[in-house]
Amino acid sequence: MVETIATAILRGRYLWVLLTVMFVVWAAMGGRNLTLTTDYRVFFSEENPQLTAFEALQNTYTNNDNVLIVLAPKNHKVFTRKTLAAVEAITEEAWQVPFSIRVDSLTNYQHTVAEEDDLVVGDLVVDGANLMDSSLQRIKNIALHEPLLVNRLISPSGEVTGINITIQTPGIDQTTEVPSVVAYARDMVKKYQDIYPHLDFYITGTVMMNNAFPEASKHDMRTLVPLMFLVVFVALWFLLRSLTGIIATLLVVAFSIATAMGLAGWIGIRMTPPVGSAPTIVLTLAVAHCVHLLVALMHNMTKGMDKRAAMFEALRVNFQPIALTSLTTTVGFLSMNFSDAPPFRDLGNIVAMGVIAAWVYSFVFMPALVMILPIRTHANQETASKWMSSLGEFVLNNRRMLFWGNLALLVVLAFSITRNELNDQFVEYFDDSIEFRRATDFVTDNLTGIYTIDYSLKTGGSGSINEPEQLQVIENFANWYREQPEVIHVNVITDIIKRLNMNLHGDDRSWYRIPESRELAAQYFLLYEMSLPYGLDLNNQIDIDKSASRMTVTVNNLTTNELLLVEARAREWLEANAPAHMHTVGASPAIMFAHITSRNIRSMLKGNAMAMVLISFMLIFAFRSIKFGLLSLVPNLMPAIMAFGLWGLLVGEVGVSLSVVVAMTLGIVVDDTIHFMSKYLRARREQGLSAEDAIRAAFSSVGVALIMTSIVLIAGFAVLALSSFKMNAGMGLLTAITIALALFADFLFLPPLLLKIKGKV
């Protein structure tokens, strides 16, 4: 059958080229349907319990998606006429930001004072540009002693302040809604930078983070894909020294990417940063097939075959291993559908489509094109084969040392896996080249944290928020949180009711406490809410039924484990000190990301197990041997174990992106094993060679191609390690390490292992 297919390809080469181009054009048209997502929630499946809890909280209170504009005066003084005038002006204009529903700042903070029996509620700063010195000092004293402001909208030193804009997009078209908010905010900041050059501006918040995802994707597409094409071109030039081979390979690569991304568009996949890495991965994998065929072609031509016969033999010999490696690679990437994070499912599906496309194009289009174009061989092909023969002799002569030495190294690195700690801090998904990351780092260092934990604390039936006992429990919970070393700020309703109680007792500081009766609390809230201007009501802190209150805790830049420990301690406090109806869990984007790695690892373990079973059956069937099929799993699992062990020694942190690396690399690293073992078994079965001679033959015939493909694969994933999106960067680096270790295992461990069991094949 293989001979028939090869003959058909070589005879109808012009037809196959034409049909391939027509199909690629049709598939690529689907790329028009690819849209960039601008919502961090895309990383969570609909059934994710942390997402469900957070959305329930968002539905109870007003949305807390935000844009935070931070102003840092160059003289380090916020309480000046010029700076307060700037805050006042920006606060006023911020209401014009698309989809804004609330604006909070130092100037429009609703300060309360008592005037005889009346409660006066008003902006803390009015006409900041013309304030008297005494007024500036009074405002400073109030602001720096107000718990609702300090570490939230004003730094404790009074050097930095922020304007928080709450955004509620309708969610009809996320591709335009978030960018319109970001564009308006950036234009507004640019305008005020010109008016107030004494200020430095920083923009952060969840809306900016949402926008950073597509910006990171675009950045990678603009930089990494062209860089990878350049790397592949240079690598192929040094390895093949054949212009025809390079042109054919680059066309197969481009066609495979166009097909994969186009089909993704046809089936409705959305662009996310992980999906943005798909072209680079497809590009890397597509090269491997072409290299194997071209190396075999040139190897045959250097032995004296004419081009047609050489290509026919290259197709015949490589059909099974390339088909098998394509299938196993596809299975590995399809197993990413077990991931708990939908973007990684999409990535797996796109790369799987790209791998299949690369298989077909490298086996149909490339041979047909090479037969049309002229091609020459070079002497270095022969030199490389001799060098690989020397490597084979080295392995045979040192088999015992290599076997036991590699086994000991495997054991040491396997134990080092435990040094890895789960960590997913979403701010650190972006490197310093992304504006959101730079701004967030400044804000975290100088004003407030970006990581929060939200609670919806139920107080009983309708109107029960006014019960002093319930308010006191909330107050105690807030005070407990304030004592925790990880906490920066607690935004809680009891700070308002205590201040109102003090105001309505002649601003006597001794009355800064929870009112003694439900009637008083209800009266205070009613007075306060009736005095608040439009848009600054308490709906962001009290539910519509007045039976629950939202408390928001801002914490330091914590690792995943530290954040989960804080939240766990808080749950224990509630269970020990609060009534049952107040028992709840913390919810927020930070909590969601903190859980996603462990959830994804659990789900990917199922995917890896499934992929392992399928690949094992494929190998047993392909090698026609249970023994060699199962044996081949050893060098396939060994690289991932060693890579994660090495990662534990060098880095020590794994996140959601690294939890899919085993599935990704399982399908890739198996390629080397298949090519080496297929040549080994062919030499033993067809040529009747001994185990030692069969290993020499395998090194000689496929060693160069394995090195070439590994170099390209390592280079490809190393390029991905340059991504501005650290999920992709970490995934690329660990995958590159795994592939390098796979080559190490196939050259230095697999041959000694084969010699240990050199029985009947």
XYZ file of C-alpha atoms in Angstrom, residues 10 111-112 152 306 332 386 514 613 735:
10
model
C 5.398 10.979 -7.563
C -17.359 62.564 54.146
C -19.884 62.917 56.943
C -7.143 51.782 49.034
C 18.532 9.048 -8.675
C -0.918 13.752 23.261
C 30.050 8.940 10.182
C -21.618 49.655 66.282
C -2.912 3.882 27.276
C 8.958 21.703 26.934
